[in-house]
């Protein structure tokens, strides 16, 4: 008889512990986000170019793997590129991408997060603009595929509104000739749906 009561008590103790653990892991969610881009390109040996101002917008899904960690895949449209100015004029390379970041997020406190992860991108359009008499013998035909890593952080309210900042460090070469990689600062506002 004692074994029966011990078994029942142990069973309810395990169920209570499992339920308590499940309640500590936040719910998975998804939403929309967008914001401001400050993009440039790093040329090997020549430093960084001037910046192109643009925006990004897209969707995300956040799945918690523990109380303090989540994985967040995203699908984003992002305006990137760069600007070069000399005494003759200005050259602007406008590059628009569909980016797929996969971020690992850590929550050191309930509302603050840090994030890092890989990103791949597909160029969906590129356009060159010349202002003044800027001329170059170089042909600017960018590669369609980009990849790199992202680092960032931010704040997320209990109601699902988030503010974030992220830096994209491109590792893939922008052109077949020479070393040139994307560098993008992103400032975002997101809303869980």
mmCIF file with all atom_site columns, C-alpha atoms in Angstrom:
data_model
loop_
_atom_site.group_PDB
_atom_site.id
_atom_site.type_symbol
_atom_site.label_atom_id
_atom_site.label_alt_id
_atom_site.label_comp_id
_atom_site.label_asym_id
_atom_site.label_entity_id
_atom_site.label_seq_id
_atom_site.pdbx_PDB_ins_code
_atom_site.Cartn_x
_atom_site.Cartn_y
_atom_site.Cartn_z
_atom_site.occupancy
_atom_site.B_iso_or_equiv
_atom_site.pdbx_formal_charge
_atom_site.auth_seq_id
_atom_site.auth_comp_id
_atom_site.auth_asym_id
_atom_site.auth_atom_id
_atom_site.pdbx_PDB_model_num
ATOM 1   C CA . UNK A 1 1   ? 0.000  0.000  0.000   1.00 0.00 ? 1   UNK A CA 1
ATOM 2   C CA . UNK A 1 2   ? 2.856  2.391  0.838   1.00 0.00 ? 2   UNK A CA 1
ATOM 3   C CA . UNK A 1 3   ? 4.436  1.701  -2.554  1.00 0.00 ? 3   UNK A CA 1
ATOM 4   C CA . UNK A 1 4   ? 1.157  2.659  -4.254  1.00 0.00 ? 4   UNK A CA 1
ATOM 5   C CA . UNK A 1 5   ? 1.046  6.031  -2.430  1.00 0.00 ? 5   UNK A CA 1
ATOM 6   C CA . UNK A 1 6   ? 4.750  6.644  -3.039  1.00 0.00 ? 6   UNK A CA 1
ATOM 7   C CA . UNK A 1 7   ? 4.301  5.855  -6.745  1.00 0.00 ? 7   UNK A CA 1
ATOM 8   C CA . UNK A 1 8   ? 1.289  8.191  -7.027  1.00 0.00 ? 8   UNK A CA 1
ATOM 9   C CA . UNK A 1 9   ? 3.121  10.965 -5.148  1.00 0.00 ? 9   UNK A CA 1
ATOM 10  C CA . UNK A 1 10  ? 6.215  10.484 -7.331  1.00 0.00 ? 10  UNK A CA 1
ATOM 11  C CA . UNK A 1 11  ? 4.080  10.559 -10.509 1.00 0.00 ? 11  UNK A CA 1
ATOM 12  C CA . UNK A 1 12  ? 2.368  13.819 -9.503  1.00 0.00 ? 12  UNK A CA 1
ATOM 13  C CA . UNK A 1 13  ? 5.727  15.269 -8.437  1.00 0.00 ? 13  UNK A CA 1
ATOM 14  C CA . UNK A 1 14  ? 7.233  14.515 -11.863 1.00 0.00 ? 14  UNK A CA 1
ATOM 15  C CA . UNK A 1 15  ? 4.192  15.927 -13.716 1.00 0.00 ? 15  UNK A CA 1
ATOM 16  C CA . UNK A 1 16  ? 4.300  19.087 -11.588 1.00 0.00 ? 16  UNK A CA 1
ATOM 17  C CA . UNK A 1 17  ? 8.046  19.487 -12.272 1.00 0.00 ? 17  UNK A CA 1
ATOM 18  C CA . UNK A 1 18  ? 7.557  19.008 -16.031 1.00 0.00 ? 18  UNK A CA 1
ATOM 19  C CA . UNK A 1 19  ? 4.710  21.528 -16.105 1.00 0.00 ? 19  UNK A CA 1
ATOM 20  C CA . UNK A 1 20  ? 6.754  24.013 -14.081 1.00 0.00 ? 20  UNK A CA 1
ATOM 21  C CA . UNK A 1 21  ? 9.667  23.658 -16.531 1.00 0.00 ? 21  UNK A CA 1
ATOM 22  C CA . UNK A 1 22  ? 7.382  24.110 -19.542 1.00 0.00 ? 22  UNK A CA 1
ATOM 23  C CA . UNK A 1 23  ? 6.001  27.322 -18.029 1.00 0.00 ? 23  UNK A CA 1
ATOM 24  C CA . UNK A 1 24  ? 9.487  28.839 -17.689 1.00 0.00 ? 24  UNK A CA 1
ATOM 25  C CA . UNK A 1 25  ? 10.245 28.611 -21.415 1.00 0.00 ? 25  UNK A CA 1
ATOM 26  C CA . UNK A 1 26  ? 8.713  31.607 -23.223 1.00 0.00 ? 26  UNK A CA 1
ATOM 27  C CA . UNK A 1 27  ? 6.325  30.940 -26.080 1.00 0.00 ? 27  UNK A CA 1
ATOM 28  C CA . UNK A 1 28  ? 7.587  30.931 -29.643 1.00 0.00 ? 28  UNK A CA 1
ATOM 29  C CA . UNK A 1 29  ? 6.441  33.856 -31.735 1.00 0.00 ? 29  UNK A CA 1
ATOM 30  C CA . UNK A 1 30  ? 6.746  35.513 -35.094 1.00 0.00 ? 30  UNK A CA 1
ATOM 31  C CA . UNK A 1 31  ? 6.403  39.013 -36.376 1.00 0.00 ? 31  UNK A CA 1
ATOM 32  C CA . UNK A 1 32  ? 7.448  41.802 -38.681 1.00 0.00 ? 32  UNK A CA 1
ATOM 33  C CA . UNK A 1 33  ? 10.398 44.139 -38.426 1.00 0.00 ? 33  UNK A CA 1
ATOM 34  C CA . UNK A 1 34  ? 11.966 46.934 -40.372 1.00 0.00 ? 34  UNK A CA 1
ATOM 35  C CA . UNK A 1 35  ? 14.244 49.884 -40.058 1.00 0.00 ? 35  UNK A CA 1
ATOM 36  C CA . UNK A 1 36  ? 17.187 51.922 -41.242 1.00 0.00 ? 36  UNK A CA 1
ATOM 37  C CA . UNK A 1 37  ? 20.337 50.635 -42.985 1.00 0.00 ? 37  UNK A CA 1
ATOM 38  C CA . UNK A 1 38  ? 23.703 52.350 -43.074 1.00 0.00 ? 38  UNK A CA 1
ATOM 39  C CA . UNK A 1 39  ? 25.646 50.336 -45.671 1.00 0.00 ? 39  UNK A CA 1
ATOM 40  C CA . UNK A 1 40  ? 29.172 50.481 -47.044 1.00 0.00 ? 40  UNK A CA 1
ATOM 41  C CA . UNK A 1 41  ? 31.702 48.174 -48.687 1.00 0.00 ? 41  UNK A CA 1
ATOM 42  C CA . UNK A 1 42  ? 35.183 47.322 -47.459 1.00 0.00 ? 42  UNK A CA 1
ATOM 43  C CA . UNK A 1 43  ? 37.720 47.193 -50.303 1.00 0.00 ? 43  UNK A CA 1
ATOM 44  C CA . UNK A 1 44  ? 40.934 45.274 -49.569 1.00 0.00 ? 44  UNK A CA 1
ATOM 45  C CA . UNK A 1 45  ? 43.732 47.755 -49.089 1.00 0.00 ? 45  UNK A CA 1
ATOM 46  C CA . UNK A 1 46  ? 41.576 50.819 -49.780 1.00 0.00 ? 46  UNK A CA 1
ATOM 47  C CA . UNK A 1 47  ? 39.456 50.952 -46.618 1.00 0.00 ? 47  UNK A CA 1
ATOM 48  C CA . UNK A 1 48  ? 35.711 51.523 -46.587 1.00 0.00 ? 48  UNK A CA 1
ATOM 49  C CA . UNK A 1 49  ? 33.638 53.445 -49.079 1.00 0.00 ? 49  UNK A CA 1
ATOM 50  C CA . UNK A 1 50  ? 31.099 56.124 -48.334 1.00 0.00 ? 50  UNK A CA 1
ATOM 51  C CA . UNK A 1 51  ? 27.758 54.945 -47.012 1.00 0.00 ? 51  UNK A CA 1
ATOM 52  C CA . UNK A 1 52  ? 24.456 54.275 -48.711 1.00 0.00 ? 52  UNK A CA 1
ATOM 53  C CA . UNK A 1 53  ? 21.358 55.023 -46.652 1.00 0.00 ? 53  UNK A CA 1
ATOM 54  C CA . UNK A 1 54  ? 18.479 52.590 -47.071 1.00 0.00 ? 54  UNK A CA 1
ATOM 55  C CA . UNK A 1 55  ? 15.962 50.445 -45.246 1.00 0.00 ? 55  UNK A CA 1
ATOM 56  C CA . UNK A 1 56  ? 15.161 46.818 -44.461 1.00 0.00 ? 56  UNK A CA 1
ATOM 57  C CA . UNK A 1 57  ? 11.828 45.090 -43.889 1.00 0.00 ? 57  UNK A CA 1
ATOM 58  C CA . UNK A 1 58  ? 10.729 41.510 -43.395 1.00 0.00 ? 58  UNK A CA 1
ATOM 59  C CA . UNK A 1 59  ? 9.399  38.753 -41.179 1.00 0.00 ? 59  UNK A CA 1
ATOM 60  C CA . UNK A 1 60  ? 10.867 36.600 -38.419 1.00 0.00 ? 60  UNK A CA 1
ATOM 61  C CA . UNK A 1 61  ? 10.020 33.600 -36.285 1.00 0.00 ? 61  UNK A CA 1
ATOM 62  C CA . UNK A 1 62  ? 11.513 33.179 -32.819 1.00 0.00 ? 62  UNK A CA 1
ATOM 63  C CA . UNK A 1 63  ? 11.621 29.719 -31.200 1.00 0.00 ? 63  UNK A CA 1
ATOM 64  C CA . UNK A 1 64  ? 12.851 29.437 -27.633 1.00 0.00 ? 64  UNK A CA 1
ATOM 65  C CA . UNK A 1 65  ? 15.107 26.481 -26.878 1.00 0.00 ? 65  UNK A CA 1
ATOM 66  C CA . UNK A 1 66  ? 15.414 27.375 -23.188 1.00 0.00 ? 66  UNK A CA 1
ATOM 67  C CA . UNK A 1 67  ? 14.393 30.168 -20.851 1.00 0.00 ? 67  UNK A CA 1
ATOM 68  C CA . UNK A 1 68  ? 17.318 32.347 -21.981 1.00 0.00 ? 68  UNK A CA 1
ATOM 69  C CA . UNK A 1 69  ? 18.073 31.239 -25.560 1.00 0.00 ? 69  UNK A CA 1
ATOM 70  C CA . UNK A 1 70  ? 16.153 31.313 -28.817 1.00 0.00 ? 70  UNK A CA 1
ATOM 71  C CA . UNK A 1 71  ? 16.730 30.750 -32.521 1.00 0.00 ? 71  UNK A CA 1
ATOM 72  C CA . UNK A 1 72  ? 15.340 33.370 -34.891 1.00 0.00 ? 72  UNK A CA 1
ATOM 73  C CA . UNK A 1 73  ? 15.271 32.785 -38.670 1.00 0.00 ? 73  UNK A CA 1
ATOM 74  C CA . UNK A 1 74  ? 14.357 35.839 -40.755 1.00 0.00 ? 74  UNK A CA 1
ATOM 75  C CA . UNK A 1 75  ? 13.414 36.700 -44.336 1.00 0.00 ? 75  UNK A CA 1
ATOM 76  C CA . UNK A 1 76  ? 14.414 40.304 -45.066 1.00 0.00 ? 76  UNK A CA 1
ATOM 77  C CA . UNK A 1 77  ? 14.491 42.737 -47.991 1.00 0.00 ? 77  UNK A CA 1
ATOM 78  C CA . UNK A 1 78  ? 17.529 44.988 -47.499 1.00 0.00 ? 78  UNK A CA 1
ATOM 79  C CA . UNK A 1 79  ? 18.838 48.040 -49.379 1.00 0.00 ? 79  UNK A CA 1
ATOM 80  C CA . UNK A 1 80  ? 22.634 47.983 -49.348 1.00 0.00 ? 80  UNK A CA 1
ATOM 81  C CA . UNK A 1 81  ? 25.507 49.324 -51.435 1.00 0.00 ? 81  UNK A CA 1
ATOM 82  C CA . UNK A 1 82  ? 27.973 52.186 -51.231 1.00 0.00 ? 82  UNK A CA 1
ATOM 83  C CA . UNK A 1 83  ? 29.047 55.569 -52.510 1.00 0.00 ? 83  UNK A CA 1
ATOM 84  C CA . UNK A 1 84  ? 32.393 56.843 -53.818 1.00 0.00 ? 84  UNK A CA 1
ATOM 85  C CA . UNK A 1 85  ? 32.996 60.579 -54.132 1.00 0.00 ? 85  UNK A CA 1
ATOM 86  C CA . UNK A 1 86  ? 35.968 62.302 -55.727 1.00 0.00 ? 86  UNK A CA 1
ATOM 87  C CA . UNK A 1 87  ? 36.617 65.766 -57.167 1.00 0.00 ? 87  UNK A CA 1
ATOM 88  C CA . UNK A 1 88  ? 34.791 64.835 -60.392 1.00 0.00 ? 88  UNK A CA 1
ATOM 89  C CA . UNK A 1 89  ? 31.553 63.605 -58.857 1.00 0.00 ? 89  UNK A CA 1
ATOM 90  C CA . UNK A 1 90  ? 29.846 60.745 -57.051 1.00 0.00 ? 90  UNK A CA 1
ATOM 91  C CA . UNK A 1 91  ? 29.322 57.094 -57.964 1.00 0.00 ? 91  UNK A CA 1
ATOM 92  C CA . UNK A 1 92  ? 26.588 55.177 -56.100 1.00 0.00 ? 92  UNK A CA 1
ATOM 93  C CA . UNK A 1 93  ? 26.205 51.394 -56.300 1.00 0.00 ? 93  UNK A CA 1
ATOM 94  C CA . UNK A 1 94  ? 22.692 50.436 -55.143 1.00 0.00 ? 94  UNK A CA 1
ATOM 95  C CA . UNK A 1 95  ? 22.419 46.763 -54.196 1.00 0.00 ? 95  UNK A CA 1
ATOM 96  C CA . UNK A 1 96  ? 19.136 45.288 -52.997 1.00 0.00 ? 96  UNK A CA 1
ATOM 97  C CA . UNK A 1 97  ? 19.119 41.865 -51.349 1.00 0.00 ? 97  UNK A CA 1
ATOM 98  C CA . UNK A 1 98  ? 16.803 39.204 -50.027 1.00 0.00 ? 98  UNK A CA 1
ATOM 99  C CA . UNK A 1 99  ? 18.667 38.138 -46.870 1.00 0.00 ? 99  UNK A CA 1
ATOM 100 C CA . UNK A 1 100 ? 18.172 35.036 -44.737 1.00 0.00 ? 100 UNK A CA 1
ATOM 101 C CA . UNK A 1 101 ? 19.768 35.515 -41.299 1.00 0.00 ? 101 UNK A CA 1
ATOM 102 C CA . UNK A 1 102 ? 19.647 32.730 -38.702 1.00 0.00 ? 102 UNK A CA 1
ATOM 103 C CA . UNK A 1 103 ? 20.242 34.327 -35.309 1.00 0.00 ? 103 UNK A CA 1
ATOM 104 C CA . UNK A 1 104 ? 20.996 32.695 -31.967 1.00 0.00 ? 104 UNK A CA 1
ATOM 105 C CA . UNK A 1 105 ? 19.633 35.050 -29.311 1.00 0.00 ? 105 UNK A CA 1
ATOM 106 C CA . UNK A 1 106 ? 20.643 35.120 -25.657 1.00 0.00 ? 106 UNK A CA 1
ATOM 107 C CA . UNK A 1 107 ? 18.553 36.921 -23.042 1.00 0.00 ? 107 UNK A CA 1
ATOM 108 C CA . UNK A 1 108 ? 20.846 37.837 -20.097 1.00 0.00 ? 108 UNK A CA 1
ATOM 109 C CA . UNK A 1 109 ? 17.762 39.455 -18.538 1.00 0.00 ? 109 UNK A CA 1
ATOM 110 C CA . UNK A 1 110 ? 14.069 39.208 -19.347 1.00 0.00 ? 110 UNK A CA 1
ATOM 111 C CA . UNK A 1 111 ? 13.987 42.069 -21.856 1.00 0.00 ? 111 UNK A CA 1
ATOM 112 C CA . UNK A 1 112 ? 17.558 42.583 -23.115 1.00 0.00 ? 112 UNK A CA 1
ATOM 113 C CA . UNK A 1 113 ? 19.042 40.326 -25.788 1.00 0.00 ? 113 UNK A CA 1
ATOM 114 C CA . UNK A 1 114 ? 22.321 39.705 -27.582 1.00 0.00 ? 114 UNK A CA 1
ATOM 115 C CA . UNK A 1 115 ? 22.393 37.941 -30.947 1.00 0.00 ? 115 UNK A CA 1
ATOM 116 C CA . UNK A 1 116 ? 24.811 36.418 -33.443 1.00 0.00 ? 116 UNK A CA 1
ATOM 117 C CA . UNK A 1 117 ? 24.501 34.193 -36.473 1.00 0.00 ? 117 UNK A CA 1
ATOM 118 C CA . UNK A 1 118 ? 25.174 33.544 -40.147 1.00 0.00 ? 118 UNK A CA 1
ATOM 119 C CA . UNK A 1 119 ? 23.419 35.224 -43.059 1.00 0.00 ? 119 UNK A CA 1
ATOM 120 C CA . UNK A 1 120 ? 23.120 34.440 -46.744 1.00 0.00 ? 120 UNK A CA 1
ATOM 121 C CA . UNK A 1 121 ? 21.831 36.927 -49.279 1.00 0.00 ? 121 UNK A CA 1
ATOM 122 C CA . UNK A 1 122 ? 20.670 36.986 -52.876 1.00 0.00 ? 122 UNK A CA 1
ATOM 123 C CA . UNK A 1 123 ? 21.023 40.215 -54.859 1.00 0.00 ? 123 UNK A CA 1
ATOM 124 C CA . UNK A 1 124 ? 17.664 40.952 -56.483 1.00 0.00 ? 124 UNK A CA 1
ATOM 125 C CA . UNK A 1 125 ? 18.682 44.226 -58.144 1.00 0.00 ? 125 UNK A CA 1
ATOM 126 C CA . UNK A 1 126 ? 21.654 46.488 -58.643 1.00 0.00 ? 126 UNK A CA 1
ATOM 127 C CA . UNK A 1 127 ? 21.844 49.940 -60.121 1.00 0.00 ? 127 UNK A CA 1
ATOM 128 C CA . UNK A 1 128 ? 24.699 52.352 -60.720 1.00 0.00 ? 128 UNK A CA 1
ATOM 129 C CA . UNK A 1 129 ? 24.197 56.098 -60.482 1.00 0.00 ? 129 UNK A CA 1
ATOM 130 C CA . UNK A 1 130 ? 26.670 58.757 -61.601 1.00 0.00 ? 130 UNK A CA 1
ATOM 131 C CA . UNK A 1 131 ? 26.480 62.360 -60.444 1.00 0.00 ? 131 UNK A CA 1
ATOM 132 C CA . UNK A 1 132 ? 28.826 64.830 -62.118 1.00 0.00 ? 132 UNK A CA 1
ATOM 133 C CA . UNK A 1 133 ? 31.656 63.650 -64.319 1.00 0.00 ? 133 UNK A CA 1
ATOM 134 C CA . UNK A 1 134 ? 32.667 60.648 -62.246 1.00 0.00 ? 134 UNK A CA 1
ATOM 135 C CA . UNK A 1 135 ? 34.291 58.076 -64.506 1.00 0.00 ? 135 UNK A CA 1
ATOM 136 C CA . UNK A 1 136 ? 35.901 54.725 -63.895 1.00 0.00 ? 136 UNK A CA 1
ATOM 137 C CA . UNK A 1 137 ? 37.451 52.066 -66.081 1.00 0.00 ? 137 UNK A CA 1
ATOM 138 C CA . UNK A 1 138 ? 36.270 49.374 -63.651 1.00 0.00 ? 138 UNK A CA 1
ATOM 139 C CA . UNK A 1 139 ? 33.151 47.407 -64.524 1.00 0.00 ? 139 UNK A CA 1
ATOM 140 C CA . UNK A 1 140 ? 30.797 47.219 -61.533 1.00 0.00 ? 140 UNK A CA 1
ATOM 141 C CA . UNK A 1 141 ? 28.956 43.919 -61.966 1.00 0.00 ? 141 UNK A CA 1
ATOM 142 C CA . UNK A 1 142 ? 28.352 42.468 -58.485 1.00 0.00 ? 142 UNK A CA 1
ATOM 143 C CA . UNK A 1 143 ? 27.997 38.788 -57.645 1.00 0.00 ? 143 UNK A CA 1
ATOM 144 C CA . UNK A 1 144 ? 24.447 37.645 -56.967 1.00 0.00 ? 144 UNK A CA 1
ATOM 145 C CA . UNK A 1 145 ? 25.282 35.699 -53.793 1.00 0.00 ? 145 UNK A CA 1
ATOM 146 C CA . UNK A 1 146 ? 26.491 37.179 -50.490 1.00 0.00 ? 146 UNK A CA 1
ATOM 147 C CA . UNK A 1 147 ? 27.225 35.624 -47.119 1.00 0.00 ? 147 UNK A CA 1
ATOM 148 C CA . UNK A 1 148 ? 28.548 36.732 -43.763 1.00 0.00 ? 148 UNK A CA 1
ATOM 149 C CA . UNK A 1 149 ? 27.877 36.929 -40.036 1.00 0.00 ? 149 UNK A CA 1
ATOM 150 C CA . UNK A 1 150 ? 25.724 39.241 -37.929 1.00 0.00 ? 150 UNK A CA 1
ATOM 151 C CA . UNK A 1 151 ? 26.208 40.539 -34.385 1.00 0.00 ? 151 UNK A CA 1
ATOM 152 C CA . UNK A 1 152 ? 23.780 42.656 -32.413 1.00 0.00 ? 152 UNK A CA 1
ATOM 153 C CA . UNK A 1 153 ? 21.600 43.311 -29.443 1.00 0.00 ? 153 UNK A CA 1
ATOM 154 C CA . UNK A 1 154 ? 18.488 45.063 -28.309 1.00 0.00 ? 154 UNK A CA 1
ATOM 155 C CA . UNK A 1 155 ? 15.505 45.382 -26.034 1.00 0.00 ? 155 UNK A CA 1
ATOM 156 C CA . UNK A 1 156 ? 12.166 43.553 -26.273 1.00 0.00 ? 156 UNK A CA 1
ATOM 157 C CA . UNK A 1 157 ? 9.122  44.545 -24.220 1.00 0.00 ? 157 UNK A CA 1
ATOM 158 C CA . UNK A 1 158 ? 6.774  42.035 -22.613 1.00 0.00 ? 158 UNK A CA 1
ATOM 159 C CA . UNK A 1 159 ? 4.161  43.034 -25.223 1.00 0.00 ? 159 UNK A CA 1
ATOM 160 C CA . UNK A 1 160 ? 6.492  41.972 -28.095 1.00 0.00 ? 160 UNK A CA 1
ATOM 161 C CA . UNK A 1 161 ? 7.808  45.315 -29.351 1.00 0.00 ? 161 UNK A CA 1
ATOM 162 C CA . UNK A 1 162 ? 11.550 45.219 -29.976 1.00 0.00 ? 162 UNK A CA 1
ATOM 163 C CA . UNK A 1 163 ? 14.289 47.734 -30.716 1.00 0.00 ? 163 UNK A CA 1
ATOM 164 C CA . UNK A 1 164 ? 17.543 46.350 -32.057 1.00 0.00 ? 164 UNK A CA 1
ATOM 165 C CA . UNK A 1 165 ? 20.878 47.208 -33.590 1.00 0.00 ? 165 UNK A CA 1
ATOM 166 C CA . UNK A 1 166 ? 22.841 44.754 -35.736 1.00 0.00 ? 166 UNK A CA 1
ATOM 167 C CA . UNK A 1 167 ? 26.114 44.757 -37.666 1.00 0.00 ? 167 UNK A CA 1
ATOM 168 C CA . UNK A 1 168 ? 26.514 42.611 -40.793 1.00 0.00 ? 168 UNK A CA 1
ATOM 169 C CA . UNK A 1 169 ? 30.091 41.628 -41.581 1.00 0.00 ? 169 UNK A CA 1
ATOM 170 C CA . UNK A 1 170 ? 30.083 40.382 -45.171 1.00 0.00 ? 170 UNK A CA 1
ATOM 171 C CA . UNK A 1 171 ? 32.565 37.597 -45.899 1.00 0.00 ? 171 UNK A CA 1
ATOM 172 C CA . UNK A 1 172 ? 31.710 36.879 -49.530 1.00 0.00 ? 172 UNK A CA 1
ATOM 173 C CA . UNK A 1 173 ? 33.348 38.928 -52.271 1.00 0.00 ? 173 UNK A CA 1
ATOM 174 C CA . UNK A 1 174 ? 31.064 41.469 -53.898 1.00 0.00 ? 174 UNK A CA 1
ATOM 175 C CA . UNK A 1 175 ? 32.937 41.309 -57.229 1.00 0.00 ? 175 UNK A CA 1
ATOM 176 C CA . UNK A 1 176 ? 34.901 38.604 -59.061 1.00 0.00 ? 176 UNK A CA 1
ATOM 177 C CA . UNK A 1 177 ? 37.903 40.938 -59.266 1.00 0.00 ? 177 UNK A CA 1
ATOM 178 C CA . UNK A 1 178 ? 39.473 42.075 -55.991 1.00 0.00 ? 178 UNK A CA 1
ATOM 179 C CA . UNK A 1 179 ? 38.324 41.845 -52.405 1.00 0.00 ? 179 UNK A CA 1
ATOM 180 C CA . UNK A 1 180 ? 35.193 43.793 -51.490 1.00 0.00 ? 180 UNK A CA 1
ATOM 181 C CA . UNK A 1 181 ? 32.692 42.833 -48.766 1.00 0.00 ? 181 UNK A CA 1
ATOM 182 C CA . UNK A 1 182 ? 29.429 44.313 -47.527 1.00 0.00 ? 182 UNK A CA 1
ATOM 183 C CA . UNK A 1 183 ? 29.340 46.116 -44.174 1.00 0.00 ? 183 UNK A CA 1
ATOM 184 C CA . UNK A 1 184 ? 25.891 47.099 -42.888 1.00 0.00 ? 184 UNK A CA 1
ATOM 185 C CA . UNK A 1 185 ? 24.605 48.682 -39.665 1.00 0.00 ? 185 UNK A CA 1
ATOM 186 C CA . UNK A 1 186 ? 20.887 48.005 -39.136 1.00 0.00 ? 186 UNK A CA 1
ATOM 187 C CA . UNK A 1 187 ? 18.593 49.771 -36.673 1.00 0.00 ? 187 UNK A CA 1
ATOM 188 C CA . UNK A 1 188 ? 15.281 47.901 -36.318 1.00 0.00 ? 188 UNK A CA 1
ATOM 189 C CA . UNK A 1 189 ? 11.809 48.131 -34.843 1.00 0.00 ? 189 UNK A CA 1
ATOM 190 C CA . UNK A 1 190 ? 9.910  44.834 -34.584 1.00 0.00 ? 190 UNK A CA 1
ATOM 191 C CA . UNK A 1 191 ? 6.410  43.727 -33.604 1.00 0.00 ? 191 UNK A CA 1
ATOM 192 C CA . UNK A 1 192 ? 5.363  40.216 -32.555 1.00 0.00 ? 192 UNK A CA 1
ATOM 193 C CA . UNK A 1 193 ? 2.119  39.158 -34.213 1.00 0.00 ? 193 UNK A CA 1
#
